Amino acid sequence: EAGVTQSPTHLIKTRGQQATLRCSPISGHTSVYWYQQALGLGLQFLLWYDEGEERNRGNFPPRFSGRQFPNYSSELNVNALELEDSALYLCASSLPGQGYGYTFGSGTRLTVV
Amino acid sequence: GNSVTQMEGPVTLSEEAFLTINCTYTATGYPSLFWYVQYPGEGLQLLLKATKADDKGSNKGFEATYRKETTSFHLEKGSVQVSDSAVYFCALRPTSGTYKYIFGTGTRLKVLA
Protein backbone atom coordinates (compact mmCIF):
# COMPACT_ATOMS: atom_id res chain seq x y z
CA GLU A 1 0.00 0.00 0.00
CA ALA A 2 1.41 3.37 -0.98
CA GLY A 3 1.84 5.81 1.86
CA VAL A 4 1.11 9.51 1.92
CA THR A 5 3.13 11.16 -0.81
CA GLN A 6 4.11 14.80 -0.87
CA SER A 7 5.70 16.81 -3.63
CA PRO A 8 8.03 18.44 -4.16
CA THR A 9 10.49 17.28 -1.53
CA HIS A 10 12.25 20.61 -1.51
CA LEU A 11 11.12 24.00 -2.75
CA ILE A 12 13.07 27.25 -2.86
CA LYS A 13 11.15 30.47 -3.48
CA THR A 14 11.83 34.16 -3.34
CA ARG A 15 10.03 36.42 -0.91
CA GLY A 16 6.74 37.60 -2.39
CA GLN A 17 6.31 34.59 -4.68
CA GLN A 18 3.70 31.88 -4.37
CA ALA A 19 4.32 28.25 -3.41
CA THR A 20 2.15 25.24 -4.17
CA LEU A 21 2.60 22.03 -2.22
CA ARG A 22 0.84 18.78 -3.04
CA CYS A 23 -0.27 15.77 -1.06
CA SER A 24 -1.74 12.41 -2.06
CA PRO A 25 -3.36 10.52 0.82
CA ILE A 26 -3.45 6.80 1.37
CA SER A 27 -6.09 5.14 -0.74
CA GLY A 28 -9.40 5.18 1.14
CA HIS A 29 -8.46 8.04 3.43
CA THR A 30 -10.79 10.99 2.99
CA SER A 31 -9.29 13.38 5.55
CA VAL A 32 -6.16 15.38 4.84
CA TYR A 33 -4.40 17.57 7.40
CA TRP A 34 -1.65 20.11 6.85
CA TYR A 35 0.87 21.10 9.52
CA GLN A 36 3.76 23.53 9.56
CA GLN A 37 6.92 22.62 11.43
CA ALA A 38 9.20 25.61 11.64
CA LEU A 39 12.77 25.14 12.86
CA GLY A 40 12.87 24.68 16.60
CA LEU A 41 9.11 24.71 16.93
CA GLY A 42 6.52 22.00 17.23
CA LEU A 43 3.81 21.17 14.77
CA GLN A 44 1.35 23.95 14.08
CA PHE A 45 -2.00 22.93 12.63
CA LEU A 46 -2.79 24.65 9.34
CA LEU A 47 -5.79 23.11 7.62
CA TRP A 48 -8.07 20.11 7.63
CA TYR A 49 -9.97 18.88 4.58
CA ASP A 50 -12.51 16.12 4.47
CA GLU A 51 -14.70 15.04 1.58
CA GLY A 52 -13.60 18.04 -0.43
CA GLU A 53 -14.51 20.60 2.20
CA GLU A 54 -12.37 22.71 4.48
CA ARG A 55 -13.39 21.59 7.98
CA ASN A 56 -11.07 23.56 10.19
CA ARG A 57 -8.34 26.11 9.98
CA GLY A 58 -5.46 26.96 12.28
CA ASN A 59 -4.28 30.39 13.32
CA PHE A 60 -2.62 31.33 10.05
CA PRO A 61 -3.21 34.34 7.76
CA PRO A 62 -5.49 34.02 4.71
CA ARG A 63 -2.51 33.83 2.37
CA PHE A 64 -2.31 30.20 3.46
CA SER A 65 -5.03 28.37 1.59
CA GLY A 66 -5.71 25.07 -0.02
CA ARG A 67 -8.18 22.70 -1.48
CA GLN A 68 -9.03 19.04 -1.72
CA PHE A 69 -9.79 17.42 -5.03
CA PRO A 70 -12.44 14.75 -5.80
CA ASN A 71 -9.75 12.05 -5.56
CA TYR A 72 -8.98 13.36 -2.01
CA SER A 73 -5.54 14.66 -2.93
CA SER A 74 -4.84 18.11 -1.61
CA GLU A 75 -2.94 21.25 -2.42
CA LEU A 76 -1.58 23.88 -0.06
CA ASN A 77 -0.95 27.33 -1.48
CA VAL A 78 1.06 30.00 0.23
CA ASN A 79 0.85 33.44 -1.36
CA ALA A 80 3.09 36.47 -0.84
CA LEU A 81 5.80 34.34 0.75
CA GLU A 82 7.65 35.72 3.73
CA LEU A 83 10.99 34.59 5.12
CA GLU A 84 9.31 33.15 8.23
CA ASP A 85 7.28 30.79 6.04
CA SER A 86 10.42 28.70 5.68
CA ALA A 87 9.54 25.39 7.30
CA LEU A 88 8.80 21.73 6.81
CA TYR A 89 5.20 21.33 5.70
CA LEU A 90 3.71 18.00 6.64
CA CYS A 91 0.61 16.42 5.23
CA ALA A 92 -1.23 13.62 7.00
CA SER A 93 -4.21 11.54 6.04
CA SER A 94 -6.60 9.42 8.02
CA LEU A 95 -9.87 7.60 7.90
CA PRO A 96 -12.71 9.72 9.27
CA GLY A 97 -13.68 9.47 12.90
CA GLN A 98 -11.96 9.41 16.23
CA GLY A 99 -9.41 6.74 17.06
CA TYR A 100 -7.73 6.47 13.69
CA GLY A 101 -4.11 7.54 13.59
CA TYR A 102 -2.67 9.98 11.15
CA THR A 103 -0.25 8.71 8.54
CA PHE A 104 2.22 11.42 7.67
CA GLY A 105 4.06 12.08 4.47
CA SER A 106 7.76 12.91 4.48
CA GLY A 107 7.06 16.58 4.05
CA THR A 108 8.02 19.43 1.76
CA ARG A 109 10.90 21.61 2.89
CA LEU A 110 10.07 25.17 1.82
CA THR A 111 12.86 27.70 1.89
CA VAL A 112 12.09 31.35 1.27
CA VAL A 113 15.06 33.52 0.35
CA GLY B 1 -9.31 23.39 25.89
CA ASN B 2 -7.23 20.43 24.77
CA SER B 3 -3.49 20.45 25.33
CA VAL B 4 -0.46 18.18 25.55
CA THR B 5 2.59 18.83 27.69
CA GLN B 6 5.85 17.00 27.13
CA MET B 7 9.03 17.07 29.10
CA GLU B 8 11.67 19.45 27.83
CA GLY B 9 14.56 17.99 25.91
CA PRO B 10 17.08 17.17 24.88
CA VAL B 11 17.35 13.86 26.68
CA THR B 12 20.80 12.30 26.41
CA LEU B 13 21.28 8.66 27.38
CA SER B 14 23.91 5.99 27.01
CA GLU B 15 23.09 2.93 24.94
CA GLU B 16 21.09 0.30 26.87
CA ALA B 17 19.82 2.87 29.38
CA PHE B 18 16.16 3.05 30.42
CA LEU B 19 14.09 5.74 28.75
CA THR B 20 11.09 7.65 30.04
CA ILE B 21 9.61 10.63 28.23
CA ASN B 22 6.77 12.19 30.18
CA CYS B 23 3.54 13.30 28.54
CA THR B 24 0.45 14.68 30.24
CA TYR B 25 -2.69 15.95 28.63
CA THR B 26 -5.78 18.03 29.21
CA ALA B 27 -8.91 17.05 27.37
CA THR B 28 -12.59 16.47 27.83
CA GLY B 29 -13.95 13.01 27.43
CA TYR B 30 -11.74 10.16 26.32
CA PRO B 31 -9.31 11.22 23.63
CA SER B 32 -7.10 8.83 21.73
CA LEU B 33 -3.42 9.18 22.54
CA PHE B 34 -0.43 8.71 20.26
CA TRP B 35 3.33 8.78 20.17
CA TYR B 36 5.03 9.75 16.94
CA VAL B 37 8.74 9.65 16.12
CA GLN B 38 10.60 11.89 13.71
CA TYR B 39 14.03 10.83 12.52
CA PRO B 40 16.36 13.51 11.14
CA GLY B 41 15.19 14.87 7.82
CA GLU B 42 12.00 12.81 7.75
CA GLY B 43 8.30 13.17 8.46
CA LEU B 44 6.53 11.76 11.49
CA GLN B 45 5.94 8.05 11.94
CA LEU B 46 3.32 6.58 14.22
CA LEU B 47 5.10 4.73 17.01
CA LEU B 48 2.18 3.56 19.12
CA LYS B 49 -1.31 4.49 20.20
CA ALA B 50 -3.97 3.87 22.82
CA THR B 51 -7.64 4.62 22.39
CA LYS B 52 -9.09 4.05 25.86
CA ALA B 53 -8.14 4.18 29.50
CA ASP B 54 -5.69 1.50 30.70
CA ASP B 55 -4.80 0.54 27.13
CA LYS B 56 -1.11 -0.10 26.59
CA GLY B 57 0.36 0.73 23.23
CA SER B 58 3.62 -0.94 22.26
CA ASN B 59 5.95 -1.11 19.28
CA LYS B 60 9.66 -1.71 18.69
CA GLY B 61 10.29 -2.10 22.43
CA PHE B 62 8.54 1.17 23.29
CA GLU B 63 5.49 1.18 25.55
CA ALA B 64 3.02 3.72 26.87
CA THR B 65 -0.06 3.23 29.06
CA TYR B 66 -3.15 5.46 28.90
CA ARG B 67 -3.64 6.61 32.48
CA LYS B 68 -6.93 8.42 32.85
CA GLU B 69 -6.51 9.06 36.57
CA THR B 70 -3.24 10.92 36.07
CA THR B 71 -4.01 12.12 32.51
CA SER B 72 -0.68 10.76 31.38
CA PHE B 73 0.78 8.73 28.53
CA HIS B 74 4.47 8.37 29.33
CA LEU B 75 6.73 6.71 26.78
CA GLU B 76 9.16 4.07 28.05
CA LYS B 77 11.78 1.75 26.65
CA GLY B 78 13.87 -0.63 28.66
CA SER B 79 17.08 -0.45 26.65
CA VAL B 80 17.65 2.30 24.11
CA GLN B 81 19.86 2.04 21.05
CA VAL B 82 21.75 4.67 19.09
CA SER B 83 19.20 4.19 16.31
CA ASP B 84 16.46 5.46 18.66
CA SER B 85 17.92 8.97 18.46
CA ALA B 86 15.07 11.10 17.15
CA VAL B 87 12.40 13.59 18.20
CA TYR B 88 9.37 12.08 19.92
CA PHE B 89 5.95 13.75 19.83
CA CYS B 90 3.03 12.98 22.09
CA ALA B 91 -0.38 13.76 20.60
CA LEU B 92 -4.05 13.49 21.40
CA ARG B 93 -7.08 13.31 19.17
CA PRO B 94 -10.27 14.65 20.73
CA THR B 95 -13.40 12.55 20.93
CA SER B 96 -15.52 15.02 19.05
CA GLY B 97 -15.43 18.13 16.98
CA THR B 98 -12.61 18.63 14.58
CA TYR B 99 -10.68 15.43 15.33
CA LYS B 100 -7.49 17.30 14.59
CA TYR B 101 -4.52 16.25 16.62
CA ILE B 102 -3.01 18.31 19.38
CA PHE B 103 0.74 17.76 19.50
CA GLY B 104 3.22 18.30 22.25
CA THR B 105 6.32 20.33 21.46
CA GLY B 106 8.46 17.24 20.95
CA THR B 107 11.33 15.79 22.97
CA ARG B 108 14.69 15.23 21.33
CA LEU B 109 16.41 12.00 22.36
CA LYS B 110 20.11 11.48 21.79
CA VAL B 111 21.58 8.08 22.51
CA LEU B 112 25.34 7.78 22.81
CA ALA B 113 27.28 4.62 22.01
mmCIF file of C-alpha atoms in Angstrom:
data_model
loop_
_atom_site.group_PDB
_atom_site.id
_atom_site.type_symbol
_atom_site.label_atom_id
_atom_site.label_comp_id
_atom_site.label_asym_id
_atom_site.label_seq_id
_atom_site.Cartn_x
_atom_site.Cartn_y
_atom_site.Cartn_z
ATOM 1 C CA GLU A 1 0.000 0.000 0.000
ATOM 2 C CA ALA A 2 1.413 3.366 -0.985
ATOM 3 C CA GLY A 3 1.838 5.814 1.863
ATOM 4 C CA VAL A 4 1.107 9.507 1.919
ATOM 5 C CA THR A 5 3.127 11.163 -0.806
ATOM 6 C CA GLN A 6 4.111 14.798 -0.868
ATOM 7 C CA SER A 7 5.696 16.808 -3.627
ATOM 8 C CA PRO A 8 8.029 18.438 -4.160
ATOM 9 C CA THR A 9 10.493 17.283 -1.526
ATOM 10 C CA HIS A 10 12.253 20.614 -1.509
ATOM 11 C CA LEU A 11 11.117 24.003 -2.754
ATOM 12 C CA ILE A 12 13.066 27.250 -2.864
ATOM 13 C CA LYS A 13 11.155 30.470 -3.483
ATOM 14 C CA THR A 14 11.827 34.156 -3.345
ATOM 15 C CA ARG A 15 10.025 36.418 -0.905
ATOM 16 C CA GLY A 16 6.743 37.596 -2.394
ATOM 17 C CA GLN A 17 6.308 34.589 -4.676
ATOM 18 C CA GLN A 18 3.698 31.879 -4.373
ATOM 19 C CA ALA A 19 4.315 28.254 -3.410
ATOM 20 C CA THR A 20 2.149 25.236 -4.173
ATOM 21 C CA LEU A 21 2.598 22.030 -2.220
ATOM 22 C CA ARG A 22 0.842 18.776 -3.044
ATOM 23 C CA CYS A 23 -0.275 15.765 -1.057
ATOM 24 C CA SER A 24 -1.736 12.411 -2.061
ATOM 25 C CA PRO A 25 -3.360 10.521 0.820
ATOM 26 C CA ILE A 26 -3.449 6.805 1.375
ATOM 27 C CA SER A 27 -6.092 5.139 -0.741
ATOM 28 C CA GLY A 28 -9.395 5.179 1.143
ATOM 29 C CA HIS A 29 -8.457 8.045 3.428
ATOM 30 C CA THR A 30 -10.788 10.993 2.995
ATOM 31 C CA SER A 31 -9.291 13.376 5.546
ATOM 32 C CA VAL A 32 -6.158 15.380 4.842
ATOM 33 C CA TYR A 33 -4.398 17.565 7.399
ATOM 34 C CA TRP A 34 -1.646 20.113 6.850
ATOM 35 C CA TYR A 35 0.870 21.095 9.516
ATOM 36 C CA GLN A 36 3.758 23.532 9.561
ATOM 37 C CA GLN A 37 6.917 22.616 11.434
ATOM 38 C CA ALA A 38 9.197 25.615 11.639
ATOM 39 C CA LEU A 39 12.765 25.139 12.858
ATOM 40 C CA GLY A 40 12.870 24.683 16.605
ATOM 41 C CA LEU A 41 9.107 24.708 16.927
ATOM 42 C CA GLY A 42 6.517 21.998 17.230
ATOM 43 C CA LEU A 43 3.814 21.174 14.766
ATOM 44 C CA GLN A 44 1.354 23.945 14.082
ATOM 45 C CA PHE A 45 -2.000 22.932 12.630
ATOM 46 C CA LEU A 46 -2.791 24.650 9.337
ATOM 47 C CA LEU A 47 -5.791 23.115 7.619
ATOM 48 C CA TRP A 48 -8.073 20.105 7.634
ATOM 49 C CA TYR A 49 -9.968 18.881 4.583
ATOM 50 C CA ASP A 50 -12.513 16.119 4.466
ATOM 51 C CA GLU A 51 -14.702 15.038 1.575
ATOM 52 C CA GLY A 52 -13.596 18.041 -0.435
ATOM 53 C CA GLU A 53 -14.509 20.604 2.200
ATOM 54 C CA GLU A 54 -12.369 22.714 4.478
ATOM 55 C CA ARG A 55 -13.387 21.591 7.977
ATOM 56 C CA ASN A 56 -11.072 23.563 10.189
ATOM 57 C CA ARG A 57 -8.336 26.110 9.976
ATOM 58 C CA GLY A 58 -5.457 26.964 12.284
ATOM 59 C CA ASN A 59 -4.281 30.387 13.321
ATOM 60 C CA PHE A 60 -2.616 31.334 10.053
ATOM 61 C CA PRO A 61 -3.211 34.335 7.764
ATOM 62 C CA PRO A 62 -5.489 34.019 4.713
ATOM 63 C CA ARG A 63 -2.507 33.831 2.367
ATOM 64 C CA PHE A 64 -2.312 30.204 3.465
ATOM 65 C CA SER A 65 -5.028 28.371 1.587
ATOM 66 C CA GLY A 66 -5.708 25.072 -0.025
ATOM 67 C CA ARG A 67 -8.176 22.697 -1.477
ATOM 68 C CA GLN A 68 -9.030 19.042 -1.718
ATOM 69 C CA PHE A 69 -9.791 17.422 -5.033
ATOM 70 C CA PRO A 70 -12.441 14.747 -5.803
ATOM 71 C CA ASN A 71 -9.755 12.053 -5.563
ATOM 72 C CA TYR A 72 -8.977 13.360 -2.011
ATOM 73 C CA SER A 73 -5.539 14.658 -2.928
ATOM 74 C CA SER A 74 -4.841 18.106 -1.612
ATOM 75 C CA GLU A 75 -2.940 21.247 -2.424
ATOM 76 C CA LEU A 76 -1.580 23.876 -0.065
ATOM 77 C CA ASN A 77 -0.950 27.328 -1.479
ATOM 78 C CA VAL A 78 1.059 30.002 0.228
ATOM 79 C CA ASN A 79 0.850 33.442 -1.357
ATOM 80 C CA ALA A 80 3.089 36.466 -0.841
ATOM 81 C CA LEU A 81 5.799 34.341 0.749
ATOM 82 C CA GLU A 82 7.651 35.716 3.730
ATOM 83 C CA LEU A 83 10.985 34.588 5.122
ATOM 84 C CA GLU A 84 9.315 33.150 8.225
ATOM 85 C CA ASP A 85 7.281 30.788 6.038
ATOM 86 C CA SER A 86 10.424 28.698 5.676
ATOM 87 C CA ALA A 87 9.542 25.393 7.301
ATOM 88 C CA LEU A 88 8.801 21.735 6.810
ATOM 89 C CA TYR A 89 5.199 21.326 5.697
ATOM 90 C CA LEU A 90 3.715 18.001 6.643
ATOM 91 C CA CYS A 91 0.611 16.422 5.234
ATOM 92 C CA ALA A 92 -1.230 13.622 7.001
ATOM 93 C CA SER A 93 -4.212 11.540 6.044
ATOM 94 C CA SER A 94 -6.603 9.424 8.020
ATOM 95 C CA LEU A 95 -9.872 7.601 7.904
ATOM 96 C CA PRO A 96 -12.709 9.721 9.269
ATOM 97 C CA GLY A 97 -13.678 9.465 12.899
ATOM 98 C CA GLN A 98 -11.962 9.411 16.227
ATOM 99 C CA GLY A 99 -9.412 6.744 17.058
ATOM 100 C CA TYR A 100 -7.726 6.471 13.693
ATOM 101 C CA GLY A 101 -4.114 7.537 13.586
ATOM 102 C CA TYR A 102 -2.673 9.976 11.154
ATOM 103 C CA THR A 103 -0.252 8.713 8.543
ATOM 104 C CA PHE A 104 2.220 11.420 7.670
ATOM 105 C CA GLY A 105 4.058 12.082 4.470
ATOM 106 C CA SER A 106 7.756 12.910 4.483
ATOM 107 C CA GLY A 107 7.062 16.581 4.051
ATOM 108 C CA THR A 108 8.016 19.434 1.761
ATOM 109 C CA ARG A 109 10.899 21.607 2.895
ATOM 110 C CA LEU A 110 10.068 25.167 1.820
ATOM 111 C CA THR A 111 12.863 27.699 1.889
ATOM 112 C CA VAL A 112 12.088 31.349 1.268
ATOM 113 C CA VAL A 113 15.059 33.522 0.354
ATOM 114 C CA GLY B 1 -9.306 23.386 25.890
ATOM 115 C CA ASN B 2 -7.233 20.427 24.775
ATOM 116 C CA SER B 3 -3.494 20.453 25.333
ATOM 117 C CA VAL B 4 -0.462 18.181 25.551
ATOM 118 C CA THR B 5 2.586 18.826 27.693
ATOM 119 C CA GLN B 6 5.851 16.995 27.129
ATOM 120 C CA MET B 7 9.034 17.071 29.104
ATOM 121 C CA GLU B 8 11.673 19.446 27.832
ATOM 122 C CA GLY B 9 14.557 17.994 25.909
ATOM 123 C CA PRO B 10 17.078 17.169 24.879
ATOM 124 C CA VAL B 11 17.347 13.860 26.677
ATOM 125 C CA THR B 12 20.801 12.296 26.411
ATOM 126 C CA LEU B 13 21.284 8.658 27.381
ATOM 127 C CA SER B 14 23.906 5.990 27.007
ATOM 128 C CA GLU B 15 23.088 2.930 24.938
ATOM 129 C CA GLU B 16 21.086 0.301 26.870
ATOM 130 C CA ALA B 17 19.820 2.872 29.383
ATOM 131 C CA PHE B 18 16.161 3.050 30.416
ATOM 132 C CA LEU B 19 14.091 5.736 28.747
ATOM 133 C CA THR B 20 11.089 7.648 30.040
ATOM 134 C CA ILE B 21 9.608 10.631 28.232
ATOM 135 C CA ASN B 22 6.771 12.192 30.178
ATOM 136 C CA CYS B 23 3.545 13.296 28.544
ATOM 137 C CA THR B 24 0.455 14.676 30.240
ATOM 138 C CA TYR B 25 -2.689 15.949 28.634
ATOM 139 C CA THR B 26 -5.776 18.029 29.212
ATOM 140 C CA ALA B 27 -8.913 17.051 27.372
ATOM 141 C CA THR B 28 -12.592 16.472 27.830
ATOM 142 C CA GLY B 29 -13.954 13.006 27.427
ATOM 143 C CA TYR B 30 -11.740 10.159 26.324
ATOM 144 C CA PRO B 31 -9.311 11.218 23.628
ATOM 145 C CA SER B 32 -7.103 8.826 21.730
ATOM 146 C CA LEU B 33 -3.418 9.180 22.540
ATOM 147 C CA PHE B 34 -0.430 8.710 20.260
ATOM 148 C CA TRP B 35 3.334 8.785 20.174
ATOM 149 C CA TYR B 36 5.030 9.745 16.940
ATOM 150 C CA VAL B 37 8.741 9.646 16.119
ATOM 151 C CA GLN B 38 10.600 11.893 13.712
ATOM 152 C CA TYR B 39 14.029 10.832 12.515
ATOM 153 C CA PRO B 40 16.365 13.505 11.137
ATOM 154 C CA GLY B 41 15.185 14.871 7.815
ATOM 155 C CA GLU B 42 12.001 12.811 7.754
ATOM 156 C CA GLY B 43 8.305 13.167 8.460
ATOM 157 C CA LEU B 44 6.529 11.756 11.491
ATOM 158 C CA GLN B 45 5.940 8.050 11.935
ATOM 159 C CA LEU B 46 3.316 6.581 14.223
ATOM 160 C CA LEU B 47 5.100 4.728 17.006
ATOM 161 C CA LEU B 48 2.182 3.557 19.124
ATOM 162 C CA LYS B 49 -1.311 4.488 20.198
ATOM 163 C CA ALA B 50 -3.972 3.865 22.824
ATOM 164 C CA THR B 51 -7.643 4.623 22.391
ATOM 165 C CA LYS B 52 -9.091 4.047 25.857
ATOM 166 C CA ALA B 53 -8.143 4.179 29.499
ATOM 167 C CA ASP B 54 -5.689 1.499 30.702
ATOM 168 C CA ASP B 55 -4.800 0.542 27.129
ATOM 169 C CA LYS B 56 -1.111 -0.100 26.588
ATOM 170 C CA GLY B 57 0.362 0.732 23.226
ATOM 171 C CA SER B 58 3.621 -0.940 22.261
ATOM 172 C CA ASN B 59 5.947 -1.106 19.279
ATOM 173 C CA LYS B 60 9.661 -1.712 18.689
ATOM 174 C CA GLY B 61 10.288 -2.102 22.428
ATOM 175 C CA PHE B 62 8.541 1.167 23.289
ATOM 176 C CA GLU B 63 5.490 1.175 25.548
ATOM 177 C CA ALA B 64 3.017 3.718 26.871
ATOM 178 C CA THR B 65 -0.061 3.227 29.057
ATOM 179 C CA TYR B 66 -3.147 5.456 28.901
ATOM 180 C CA ARG B 67 -3.642 6.611 32.484
ATOM 181 C CA LYS B 68 -6.933 8.420 32.851
ATOM 182 C CA GLU B 69 -6.512 9.056 36.574
ATOM 183 C CA THR B 70 -3.238 10.920 36.073
ATOM 184 C CA THR B 71 -4.013 12.122 32.510
ATOM 185 C CA SER B 72 -0.677 10.763 31.383
ATOM 186 C CA PHE B 73 0.780 8.727 28.525
ATOM 187 C CA HIS B 74 4.470 8.371 29.334
ATOM 188 C CA LEU B 75 6.730 6.712 26.784
ATOM 189 C CA GLU B 76 9.157 4.071 28.053
ATOM 190 C CA LYS B 77 11.781 1.754 26.653
ATOM 191 C CA GLY B 78 13.870 -0.633 28.664
ATOM 192 C CA SER B 79 17.077 -0.450 26.649
ATOM 193 C CA VAL B 80 17.649 2.301 24.108
ATOM 194 C CA GLN B 81 19.862 2.043 21.054
ATOM 195 C CA VAL B 82 21.753 4.672 19.093
ATOM 196 C CA SER B 83 19.196 4.193 16.312
ATOM 197 C CA ASP B 84 16.457 5.464 18.659
ATOM 198 C CA SER B 85 17.925 8.966 18.460
ATOM 199 C CA ALA B 86 15.073 11.105 17.152
ATOM 200 C CA VAL B 87 12.401 13.587 18.204
ATOM 201 C CA TYR B 88 9.371 12.080 19.921
ATOM 202 C CA PHE B 89 5.955 13.747 19.835
ATOM 203 C CA CYS B 90 3.031 12.976 22.091
ATOM 204 C CA ALA B 91 -0.378 13.762 20.603
ATOM 205 C CA LEU B 92 -4.047 13.489 21.403
ATOM 206 C CA ARG B 93 -7.081 13.312 19.174
ATOM 207 C CA PRO B 94 -10.270 14.645 20.729
ATOM 208 C CA THR B 95 -13.398 12.554 20.930
ATOM 209 C CA SER B 96 -15.518 15.020 19.045
ATOM 210 C CA GLY B 97 -15.434 18.125 16.977
ATOM 211 C CA THR B 98 -12.610 18.627 14.581
ATOM 212 C CA TYR B 99 -10.684 15.430 15.326
ATOM 213 C CA LYS B 100 -7.492 17.302 14.590
ATOM 214 C CA TYR B 101 -4.518 16.252 16.616
ATOM 215 C CA ILE B 102 -3.011 18.313 19.376
ATOM 216 C CA PHE B 103 0.745 17.760 19.496
ATOM 217 C CA GLY B 104 3.224 18.298 22.249
ATOM 218 C CA THR B 105 6.322 20.328 21.456
ATOM 219 C CA GLY B 106 8.462 17.235 20.955
ATOM 220 C CA THR B 107 11.328 15.788 22.971
ATOM 221 C CA ARG B 108 14.693 15.230 21.331
ATOM 222 C CA LEU B 109 16.413 12.001 22.362
ATOM 223 C CA LYS B 110 20.109 11.484 21.792
ATOM 224 C CA VAL B 111 21.584 8.076 22.510
ATOM 225 C CA LEU B 112 25.342 7.782 22.814
ATOM 226 C CA ALA B 113 27.284 4.621 22.009
#
